[in-house]
Amino acid sequence: MNFLRGVMGGPSAGPQPSGADTIQKLCDRVASSTLLEDRRDAVRALKSLSKKYRLEVGIQAMEHLIHVLQTDRSDSEIIGYALDTLYNVISNDLEEEEQEENSAKQVDDLGSQFTEIFIKQQDNVTLLLTLVEEFDFHVRWPAVKLLTSLLKQQGPQVQQIILVSPMGVSRLMDLLADSREVIRNDGVLLLQQLTKSNAAIQKIVAFENAFERLLDIITEEGNSDGGIVVEDCLLLLQNLLKNNNSNQNFFKEGSYIQRMKPWFEVGDDNCGWSAQKVTNLHLMLQLVRVLVSPTNPPGATSSCQKAMFHCGLLQQLCTILMATGVPADILTETINTVSEVIRGCQTNQDYFASVNAPSNPPRPAIVVLLMSMVNERQPFVLRCAVLYCFQCFLYKNHKGQGEIVSTLLPSTIDATGNSVSAGQLLCGGLFSTDSLSNWCAAVALAHALQENATLKEQLLRVQLATSIGNPPVSLLQQCTNILSQGSKVQTRVGLLMLLCTWLSNCSIAVTHFLHNPANVPFVSLSAGQIAENLGEEEQLVQGLCALLLGISIYYNDNSLENYRKEKLKQLIEKRIGRENFIEKLGFISKHELYSRAAQKPQPSFSSPDHMMFDHEFTKLVKELEGVISKAIYKSSEEDKKEEEVKKTLEQHDNIVTHYKKVIREQDQELEELKQRVSTLTSQNEQLQATVTQQVSQIQQHKDQYNLLKVQLGKDTQHHNSHSDTFQMNGIQTEEVSKLREELEEWKNKHELLQGQLREKDSVIEKLNSPQLETGTTEQSSQTSKSGGLEHNSELQKELEMLRSQIQLQSAEISKLQMENQKLQVMNTTADPVLADSGATAAASSELEARLEQEMKELKSQVKALSEEKESLKQHLDSSSSTVAILQEEKSKLQQEVAESKKEQDDLLVLLADQDQKISALKIKLKNLGVPVEDEDDTESGDQGDEDEDGDEEEQD
C-alpha cells in the first residue's frame, strides 16, 4: 500500500483531475447508494474506466468492489461488472498499444502488487471459488478469468489458498463439464495455471477424473486435427504427468494409454499439414515421451512401454516413422518418441528390428535411419534423433548388439552387394570425410559393444580393404591409423571414445592394440604435449589419449613382454609425469560439454561443433578415472599382489560360474521334471475320471440288465400282453403312470356312457309302456271298428320295426358293456404290475448294496471289467431287441385302445341319432292321438303321411 500511495502522491504519475474526481465519486456512490440500480451503474462506470485508469481504480475501488461481491450476490449483473473491473485492474494482458515502453515494467509490478493486495485476505479467494460455482454466464466466466489472472501473478500463494480451501480444487474441476465451450476452455487454462509445479494439486486434479474429461474433449475436438483447445488440453495433461510418478501410474492403470492410439492415425495424404496440427501432434508425442522418459522409475517406464506395445501405439508410431510427406520436425520428434518407447524393453526392441520401410526391395527401418544419420545433407536435429534411436535400440539389448556386429563379420557380409547392412553403413560413416558422420558412427558402434565382452572380441576379426593391392587391415588398426593422421578434433574424439569403450574390460582387445608398435608411442606423445601450447579442444584430445593409455595399463594381462604394466608406467613417468598424467585425465570430467552430456541420455546439442561426448561414455569415464589414477601410483609389488588377488578372484568367479551353471542346469531339469509331473498328474486325473465314468456306466448297465432280466422272467410267467407293455427298459414307473392315467380316463368315459345308457333305457321303457297300451287299444278298436283294420295293421308293422331297432341298440349297448368289463380287467392287471415294480425297486436296492462291495474289487480288475462290459453290451443288445418287441406290443395295445375309443365315439353318435328318433316318435305318438281313444281317428287321417315317413326312415 505504501508503494501505491507513493505512486499516487507523485505529480507526474497521477491521473487527470477529472478522471480522479470521477473515480472518487463513483466509489462514494458504490459505497453509499441504497438503490441497487445506482450501485450497478457506478460499478459499470468503474469498469469502463478501469483499463485507462488502472492504478486509480485499483487503489480506490478494489475494497468497494470486494464488498459488492460479498453483499450483492443476488444481482448477477453487478457481480459480473465487479469481476470484470477487478480483472482489468489485476491482469497484465493489455494490448500492446496501450503499453508504453518505459512503463512495461511498472505495469507488471502493478498486476503483481494488486494481486498481493487481493489475496492478502484469503477469504477473497474463497469468495471467488464460490462465485465460480454460479451457473450464470455473466458471473462464472469473469470469475474464472480473474482467478486465472491471480494464478499467473502469484501462483504458489494462490495455489496454497485453493489447496487448503474445502473442495477448492473440486469446484474448479466442474468447469470441464460446463456445456458452454467458452467457460470450459477457460477452465482448461485455469487448471493449467493451477497445476504448475504443484504435485499435491496435480494428484487431486488427476483423481477428480481429469484424464477422462480431457481425453473426451480431445476426442470431441478431432484429436490432432482439432484447434487450440486440443493444444490447451495437452499442455494440461503434460502438467499432470510430467515428473509425477503417482499420476503416471494412475494414467496407466486407468487404461488411458490405449486411448492415445487414435491420436497418431495419420491418413495416407500427408500433404498440407496446418500449423495447429503440427503443434498438436508435437505435444502428443511429447506426452508419450513423458510416460516413458528415462528419468522415470525403471519399473513405471517398463510397464508403460509394454502397454504401448500391446495396445498398438508403438506400431502406429512406426507407421508415421516410415510414412512419406511427414513434416521434418514431426518426423524428428517421432524418432525421439520411438527411441524412448523401445529403450531397454526387449519386446519393443525386437518389434522395431522387424519393421521394414515401404521400399522396393523392403529394407529394415534401422538401415534406413542409419542412412539418414551418415548423410551430411540431412538436418542436424534429425541425425541426432536417429543416433538416439540407434542407442536406445541397443540399450541392454545383447541380441540387437550381436545382430549389428554380425553384419561386420566376414562370414555374414553379403558378397553380392545387393543390400546395404547396418555394419557397412557404420563403417562407411566412420571413415567418411564428414566429421559429424565420423563421430555419430563411432558412438553408434561403441553402443554396439557396450557391456558385451564377447562382441568386443568378435569385432577384432573385422578386416577392411583400404585400397586395391594392399592387404586388409583390422578395424582396430584402421581407427588408430586415422587418429595418427591428424584429422578433425570431432573425428578424433569420436574414435578415441570408440577405442576406450572397446578396450575397457577386454584384455584381448588391449593386447591387439598394444601389439601394433606405433600405437603406444603415438598415444603417449599425444598425451605428453605441453598443454599451454594447445587449445581447449586439443587438451580434450590429450585427456582422452591419457584415458586410453590408462585403460591399456589397467586391463593389461602382461602377455606382451615389451608392454607390461610396469613398463607402461615407466613410460608415463619419463615422458609425461604421473601428476601431469592425472591432471590431463581429470580435464575430461571438468569440461563443460562433458557435464552437458552427463545430464540425460538424449544427445541434445545446440550446434554440430558442441557434439563431443556421449552420455554412456561419461559413465565409463566416471567409473575408470579413479581406478586408473590408483593403478598409475601402484608399485610392482602391489601389482603382483593385485594380480594374485585377481587370479584368485577369477578362479573363485570361475568356480562360482561353474556352480551357477550347474545350478541353472539343475533348475532347468527340475522345471522339466515338474512339468512332466504336472502333465502326468493331469493325465492321471483324466484317466481316473475316465475309469470312474466307465465304472458308473458299467454299474448302470448292470442295474439295467438285472432289472430287465427280472422283468423278462415275469413276462415269461404271466405272458400277459397287456401287462407286458408296462415292462420297458428296466424302468417302467413313468410308462405305468401314463397308462394308469389313460385307464382312469377310460373308466370315467365308461361311467359317463353307462349313465347315458341308463338314461336311454329309462326313455325306451317309458316309450314301451305307451306302445303296449296302444296295442290293447288297437285290439279293442278292431272289435268295435271294423273299418280301420288296414290302418291298424300298418301301425302294428311300424311298431314291430321300432322294437327291432330298439333290440339292435340293446345289442350294441351290451357289446359296449363287454368292452367296459375288458377295460376293468386291464385296470386290475395294472395294479399287480405296480406292486411288482415296488418289489423290483427293493431288489435293486439290495443289488446296489451288493455292488458297492464289488466296487472295491473293480479298481484292481479294470481289464476284467472291460471284458465283462463287452458281455454286458451283448446282453444289452439282446435286451434291446426284447424292448423293441415290448414296444411293438405297446403300440398294438395303444392301437386297440384308440379303436375302442373310436367305437365309443361312434356309439355316442348312434345314441344321439336315437335321441332324435325317440323325440320324433314322441311327436308322432302325440300326433297319433294320445290318449289312445283319439289316436285311431288321427291315424286314419294321417296314414298316408306316416307311410311316407316310414319309408324314409327305412332308407336312412
Coordinates of C-alpha atoms in Angstrom, one line a residue, residues 151-532:
L151 CA -2.6 -17.6 -10.5
K152 CA -0.5 -16.1 -13.2
Q153 CA 0.6 -13.2 -10.9
Q154 CA 1.1 -15.1 -7.6
G155 CA 0.8 -18.8 -8.5
P156 CA 2.3 -20.5 -5.4
Q157 CA 0.4 -18.3 -2.9
V158 CA -3.0 -18.7 -4.7
Q159 CA -2.4 -22.5 -5.1
Q160 CA -1.8 -22.8 -1.4
I161 CA -5.0 -20.9 -0.6
I162 CA -7.0 -23.1 -3.0
L163 CA -5.4 -26.3 -1.7
V164 CA -6.5 -25.6 1.9
S165 CA -10.0 -24.4 0.9
P166 CA -12.7 -27.0 1.4
M167 CA -13.5 -28.6 -2.0
G168 CA -11.5 -25.9 -3.7
V169 CA -10.0 -28.0 -6.5
S170 CA -13.2 -30.0 -6.9
R171 CA -15.1 -26.8 -7.6
L172 CA -12.7 -25.9 -10.4
M173 CA -12.9 -29.3 -11.9
D174 CA -16.6 -28.8 -12.6
L175 CA -15.6 -26.2 -15.2
L176 CA -14.6 -29.1 -17.5
A177 CA -18.2 -30.4 -17.5
D178 CA -19.7 -27.0 -18.5
S179 CA -21.7 -27.2 -21.7
R180 CA -20.6 -23.7 -22.7
E181 CA -17.4 -24.0 -24.6
V182 CA -16.1 -20.6 -23.6
I183 CA -16.2 -21.4 -19.9
R184 CA -14.9 -24.9 -20.5
N185 CA -11.9 -23.7 -22.5
D186 CA -11.1 -21.0 -20.0
G187 CA -11.4 -23.6 -17.3
V188 CA -8.7 -25.6 -19.0
L189 CA -6.5 -22.6 -19.0
L190 CA -7.2 -22.0 -15.3
L191 CA -6.3 -25.6 -14.5
Q192 CA -3.0 -25.2 -16.4
Q193 CA -2.0 -22.4 -14.1
L194 CA -3.3 -24.2 -11.1
T195 CA -1.3 -27.4 -11.7
K196 CA 2.1 -25.8 -12.5
S197 CA 4.8 -27.2 -10.2
N198 CA 2.4 -28.4 -7.5
A199 CA 2.4 -32.2 -7.1
A200 CA -0.3 -32.2 -4.5
I201 CA -2.8 -30.3 -6.7
Q202 CA -1.8 -32.4 -9.6
K203 CA -2.8 -35.6 -7.8
I204 CA -6.1 -34.1 -6.6
V205 CA -6.9 -33.0 -10.2
A206 CA -6.0 -36.4 -11.6
F207 CA -8.2 -38.2 -9.1
E208 CA -11.1 -35.9 -9.9
N209 CA -11.3 -37.7 -13.2
A210 CA -9.4 -35.1 -15.1
F211 CA -7.8 -37.6 -17.5
E212 CA -11.2 -38.9 -18.6
R213 CA -12.6 -35.5 -19.2
L214 CA -9.6 -34.1 -21.0
L215 CA -9.3 -37.1 -23.3
D216 CA -13.1 -36.8 -24.1
I217 CA -12.5 -33.1 -25.0
I218 CA -9.6 -34.0 -27.3
T219 CA -11.7 -36.7 -29.0
E220 CA -14.7 -34.3 -29.4
E221 CA -12.4 -31.7 -30.9
G222 CA -11.0 -34.1 -33.5
N223 CA -7.7 -35.3 -31.9
S224 CA -4.7 -33.9 -33.8
D225 CA -7.0 -32.2 -36.3
G226 CA -8.5 -30.1 -33.5
G227 CA -7.9 -26.5 -32.7
I228 CA -6.2 -24.7 -29.9
V229 CA -8.4 -26.3 -27.4
V230 CA -6.7 -29.6 -28.1
E231 CA -3.4 -27.9 -27.5
D232 CA -4.5 -26.5 -24.2
C233 CA -5.7 -29.9 -23.0
L234 CA -2.4 -31.5 -24.0
L235 CA -0.5 -28.9 -22.1
L236 CA -2.6 -29.6 -19.0
L237 CA -2.0 -33.3 -19.4
Q238 CA 1.7 -32.6 -19.5
N239 CA 1.4 -30.6 -16.3
L240 CA -0.4 -33.5 -14.6
L241 CA 2.0 -36.3 -15.8
K242 CA 5.5 -34.8 -16.0
N243 CA 7.7 -35.8 -13.1
N244 CA 4.6 -37.1 -11.2
N245 CA 5.0 -40.9 -10.8
S246 CA 1.7 -41.3 -9.0
N247 CA -0.3 -39.7 -11.8
Q248 CA 1.7 -41.6 -14.4
N249 CA 0.8 -44.9 -12.7
F250 CA -2.8 -43.8 -12.4
F251 CA -2.9 -42.9 -16.1
K252 CA -1.5 -46.4 -17.0
E253 CA -3.7 -48.3 -14.6
G254 CA -6.8 -46.4 -15.9
S255 CA -6.1 -47.8 -19.4
Y256 CA -5.7 -44.2 -20.8
I257 CA -2.6 -45.2 -22.8
Q258 CA -4.9 -47.2 -25.1
R259 CA -6.9 -44.0 -25.8
M260 CA -3.8 -42.3 -27.2
K261 CA -3.5 -44.6 -30.2
P262 CA -6.2 -42.7 -32.3
W263 CA -4.1 -39.6 -32.0
F264 CA -1.5 -40.9 -34.3
E265 CA -3.8 -42.4 -37.0
V266 CA -2.5 -40.2 -39.8
G267 CA -4.0 -40.7 -43.2
D268 CA -2.2 -41.5 -46.4
D269 CA -2.5 -37.9 -47.7
N270 CA 0.1 -36.2 -45.5
C271 CA 0.4 -33.0 -47.6
G272 CA -0.8 -29.7 -46.4
W273 CA -0.4 -30.0 -42.6
S274 CA -1.7 -27.0 -40.8
A275 CA 0.5 -25.3 -38.2
Q276 CA -2.1 -26.2 -35.4
K277 CA -2.0 -29.8 -36.4
V278 CA 1.8 -29.9 -36.3
T279 CA 1.7 -28.3 -32.8
N280 CA -0.9 -30.7 -31.6
L281 CA 0.9 -33.8 -32.8
H282 CA 4.2 -32.4 -31.4
L283 CA 2.6 -32.1 -28.0
M284 CA 1.0 -35.6 -28.3
L285 CA 4.4 -37.1 -29.0
Q286 CA 5.9 -35.2 -26.0
L287 CA 3.1 -36.6 -23.8
V288 CA 4.1 -40.1 -24.9
R289 CA 7.7 -39.4 -24.0
V290 CA 6.7 -38.1 -20.6
L291 CA 5.3 -41.6 -19.8
V292 CA 8.5 -43.4 -20.9
S293 CA 11.2 -40.9 -20.0
P294 CA 14.5 -42.4 -18.9
T295 CA 14.3 -40.2 -15.8
N296 CA 11.2 -42.0 -14.6
P297 CA 11.5 -45.0 -12.3
P298 CA 12.5 -48.1 -14.3
G299 CA 9.5 -50.1 -13.3
A300 CA 7.0 -47.4 -14.3
T301 CA 8.7 -46.9 -17.6
S302 CA 8.8 -50.6 -18.4
S303 CA 5.1 -51.1 -17.7
C304 CA 4.2 -48.1 -19.9
Q305 CA 6.4 -49.4 -22.7
K306 CA 4.7 -52.8 -22.5
A307 CA 1.2 -51.2 -22.5
M308 CA 2.1 -49.1 -25.6
F309 CA 3.2 -52.2 -27.5
H310 CA 0.1 -54.3 -26.5
C311 CA -2.3 -51.5 -27.5
G312 CA -0.7 -50.9 -30.9
L313 CA 0.7 -47.4 -30.1
L314 CA 4.3 -48.4 -31.0
Q315 CA 3.1 -49.9 -34.3
Q316 CA 1.3 -46.6 -35.1
L317 CA 4.4 -44.5 -34.3
C318 CA 6.5 -46.8 -36.6
T319 CA 3.9 -46.2 -39.3
I320 CA 4.4 -42.4 -39.0
L321 CA 8.2 -43.0 -38.9
M322 CA 8.1 -44.8 -42.3
A323 CA 5.4 -42.6 -43.9
T324 CA 6.1 -40.0 -46.6
G325 CA 5.2 -36.4 -46.5
V326 CA 5.5 -36.0 -42.7
P327 CA 6.9 -32.6 -41.7
A328 CA 10.6 -32.7 -40.6
D329 CA 10.0 -31.6 -37.0
I330 CA 7.2 -34.2 -36.5
L331 CA 9.4 -36.9 -38.0
T332 CA 12.3 -35.9 -35.7
E333 CA 10.0 -35.9 -32.6
T334 CA 8.5 -39.2 -33.7
I335 CA 12.0 -40.8 -33.9
N336 CA 12.8 -39.5 -30.4
T337 CA 9.5 -40.9 -29.2
V338 CA 10.0 -44.3 -30.7
S339 CA 13.5 -44.3 -29.2
E340 CA 12.3 -43.9 -25.7
V341 CA 9.4 -46.3 -26.2
I342 CA 11.8 -49.1 -27.1
R343 CA 14.7 -48.2 -24.8
G344 CA 15.6 -51.1 -22.5
C345 CA 12.4 -53.1 -23.5
Q346 CA 13.4 -56.3 -25.2
T347 CA 9.9 -56.9 -26.7
N348 CA 9.7 -53.4 -28.2
Q349 CA 13.3 -53.6 -29.5
D350 CA 12.5 -56.9 -31.2
Y351 CA 9.5 -55.4 -32.9
F352 CA 11.4 -52.4 -34.0
A353 CA 14.1 -54.7 -35.5
S354 CA 11.3 -56.3 -37.6
V355 CA 9.9 -53.1 -39.0
N356 CA 10.6 -52.6 -42.7
A357 CA 10.5 -49.4 -44.8
P358 CA 8.0 -49.4 -47.7
S359 CA 10.7 -49.5 -50.3
N360 CA 11.5 -51.9 -53.2
P361 CA 13.1 -54.1 -52.1
P362 CA 12.0 -53.6 -48.4
R363 CA 14.8 -52.5 -46.1
P364 CA 14.9 -52.7 -42.3
A365 CA 13.9 -49.4 -40.7
I366 CA 17.2 -49.4 -38.8
V367 CA 19.1 -49.4 -42.1
V368 CA 17.0 -46.6 -43.5
L369 CA 17.6 -44.5 -40.3
L370 CA 21.3 -45.1 -40.4
M371 CA 21.4 -43.9 -44.0
S372 CA 20.0 -40.6 -42.8
M373 CA 22.4 -40.4 -39.9
V374 CA 25.5 -40.7 -42.1
N375 CA 24.1 -38.4 -44.8
E376 CA 25.6 -35.0 -44.2
R377 CA 22.7 -33.4 -46.2
Q378 CA 20.2 -34.3 -43.6
P379 CA 19.2 -31.8 -40.9
F380 CA 21.4 -31.8 -37.8
V381 CA 18.5 -32.5 -35.3
L382 CA 17.3 -35.4 -37.5
R383 CA 20.7 -37.0 -37.4
C384 CA 20.9 -36.6 -33.6
A385 CA 17.4 -38.2 -33.3
V386 CA 18.5 -41.2 -35.4
L387 CA 21.6 -41.6 -33.3
Y388 CA 19.5 -41.5 -30.2
C389 CA 17.1 -44.1 -31.7
F390 CA 20.0 -46.4 -32.5
Q391 CA 21.4 -46.0 -29.0
C392 CA 18.0 -46.8 -27.5
F393 CA 17.6 -49.9 -29.7
L394 CA 20.9 -51.3 -28.4
Y395 CA 20.4 -50.3 -24.8
K396 CA 20.5 -53.5 -22.7
N397 CA 19.8 -55.4 -26.0
H398 CA 22.6 -58.1 -26.4
K399 CA 20.6 -59.7 -29.2
G400 CA 20.4 -56.5 -31.2
Q401 CA 24.1 -55.8 -30.5
G402 CA 25.0 -59.2 -31.8
E403 CA 22.9 -58.6 -35.0
I404 CA 24.7 -55.3 -35.7
V405 CA 28.2 -56.7 -35.1
S406 CA 27.4 -59.8 -37.2
T407 CA 26.8 -57.6 -40.2
L408 CA 30.5 -56.6 -40.0
L409 CA 31.9 -60.1 -39.6
P410 CA 33.4 -61.8 -42.8
S411 CA 31.1 -64.8 -42.7
T412 CA 27.9 -62.8 -42.8
I413 CA 28.8 -60.0 -45.3
D414 CA 26.7 -60.1 -48.4
A415 CA 29.1 -60.8 -51.2
T416 CA 26.7 -59.8 -54.0
G417 CA 26.4 -56.3 -52.7
N418 CA 22.7 -56.1 -53.4
S419 CA 21.8 -54.8 -50.0
V420 CA 23.4 -52.5 -47.6
S421 CA 23.8 -53.6 -44.0
A422 CA 23.9 -51.6 -40.8
G423 CA 27.5 -52.6 -40.3
Q424 CA 28.5 -51.4 -43.7
L425 CA 26.8 -48.0 -43.1
L426 CA 28.6 -47.6 -39.8
C427 CA 32.0 -48.4 -41.4
G428 CA 31.2 -46.0 -44.2
G429 CA 30.3 -43.2 -41.8
L430 CA 33.3 -44.0 -39.6
F431 CA 35.8 -43.3 -42.4
S432 CA 33.9 -40.6 -44.4
T433 CA 35.1 -37.1 -44.9
D434 CA 32.3 -35.6 -42.8
S435 CA 33.5 -35.3 -39.2
L436 CA 29.9 -35.4 -37.8
S437 CA 29.3 -38.7 -39.6
N438 CA 32.6 -40.0 -38.1
W439 CA 31.5 -39.0 -34.6
C440 CA 28.0 -40.5 -35.0
A441 CA 29.2 -43.8 -36.5
A442 CA 31.9 -44.1 -33.8
V443 CA 29.4 -43.5 -31.0
A444 CA 26.9 -45.9 -32.6
L445 CA 29.5 -48.6 -32.9
A446 CA 30.6 -48.1 -29.3
H447 CA 27.0 -48.7 -28.2
A448 CA 27.0 -52.0 -30.1
L449 CA 29.9 -53.0 -27.8
Q450 CA 28.6 -51.6 -24.6
E451 CA 28.9 -54.1 -21.7
N452 CA 29.5 -57.0 -24.1
A453 CA 33.0 -58.6 -23.9
T454 CA 32.1 -61.3 -26.4
L455 CA 31.3 -58.8 -29.2
K456 CA 34.4 -56.8 -28.4
E457 CA 36.5 -59.9 -29.1
Q458 CA 34.5 -60.7 -32.2
L459 CA 34.9 -57.2 -33.6
L460 CA 38.7 -57.8 -33.7
R461 CA 38.1 -60.2 -36.6
V462 CA 36.7 -57.5 -38.8
Q463 CA 39.1 -56.8 -41.7
L464 CA 38.9 -53.7 -44.0
A465 CA 40.2 -53.4 -47.6
T466 CA 41.8 -50.0 -47.7
S467 CA 42.9 -50.0 -51.3
I468 CA 43.5 -52.3 -54.2
G469 CA 46.7 -54.3 -54.0
N470 CA 47.2 -53.7 -50.3
P471 CA 46.5 -56.3 -47.7
P472 CA 43.4 -55.8 -45.5
V473 CA 43.8 -54.2 -42.1
S474 CA 41.8 -54.8 -39.0
L475 CA 39.1 -52.3 -37.9
L476 CA 41.1 -51.6 -34.7
Q477 CA 44.2 -50.7 -36.7
Q478 CA 42.3 -48.5 -39.2
C479 CA 40.9 -46.5 -36.3
T480 CA 44.4 -45.9 -34.9
N481 CA 45.7 -45.0 -38.3
I482 CA 43.0 -42.3 -38.8
L483 CA 43.9 -40.9 -35.3
S484 CA 47.6 -40.7 -36.3
Q485 CA 46.8 -38.8 -39.5
G486 CA 45.7 -35.7 -37.6
S487 CA 42.1 -35.5 -38.6
K488 CA 39.5 -33.0 -37.2
V489 CA 39.0 -32.8 -33.5
Q490 CA 35.4 -34.2 -33.6
T491 CA 36.6 -37.2 -35.6
R492 CA 39.4 -37.9 -33.2
V493 CA 37.2 -37.5 -30.1
G494 CA 34.7 -40.0 -31.6
L495 CA 37.4 -42.6 -32.5
L496 CA 39.0 -42.2 -29.0
M497 CA 35.6 -42.8 -27.3
L498 CA 35.2 -45.9 -29.5
L499 CA 38.6 -47.3 -28.7
C500 CA 38.2 -46.6 -24.9
T501 CA 34.8 -48.4 -24.9
W502 CA 36.3 -51.3 -27.0
L503 CA 39.4 -51.8 -24.8
S504 CA 37.7 -51.4 -21.5
N505 CA 37.2 -54.7 -19.7
C506 CA 38.6 -56.7 -22.6
S507 CA 42.2 -57.8 -22.2
I508 CA 42.4 -59.4 -25.6
A509 CA 41.5 -56.1 -27.3
V510 CA 44.2 -54.4 -25.2
T511 CA 46.7 -56.9 -26.4
H512 CA 45.7 -56.3 -30.0
F513 CA 46.0 -52.6 -29.5
L514 CA 49.5 -52.8 -27.9
H515 CA 50.7 -55.3 -30.5
N516 CA 51.0 -52.5 -33.0
P517 CA 54.3 -50.8 -32.1
A518 CA 53.1 -47.5 -33.4
N519 CA 50.1 -47.1 -31.1
V520 CA 51.8 -46.6 -27.7
P521 CA 54.3 -44.0 -28.9
F522 CA 51.5 -42.1 -30.6
V523 CA 49.2 -42.1 -27.6
S524 CA 51.9 -41.3 -25.2
L525 CA 53.2 -38.5 -27.4
S526 CA 49.7 -37.0 -27.8
A527 CA 49.1 -37.2 -24.1
G528 CA 52.5 -35.7 -23.3
Q529 CA 52.3 -32.5 -25.3
I530 CA 52.6 -29.2 -23.3
A531 CA 49.1 -28.0 -22.5
E532 CA 49.9 -24.3 -22.7

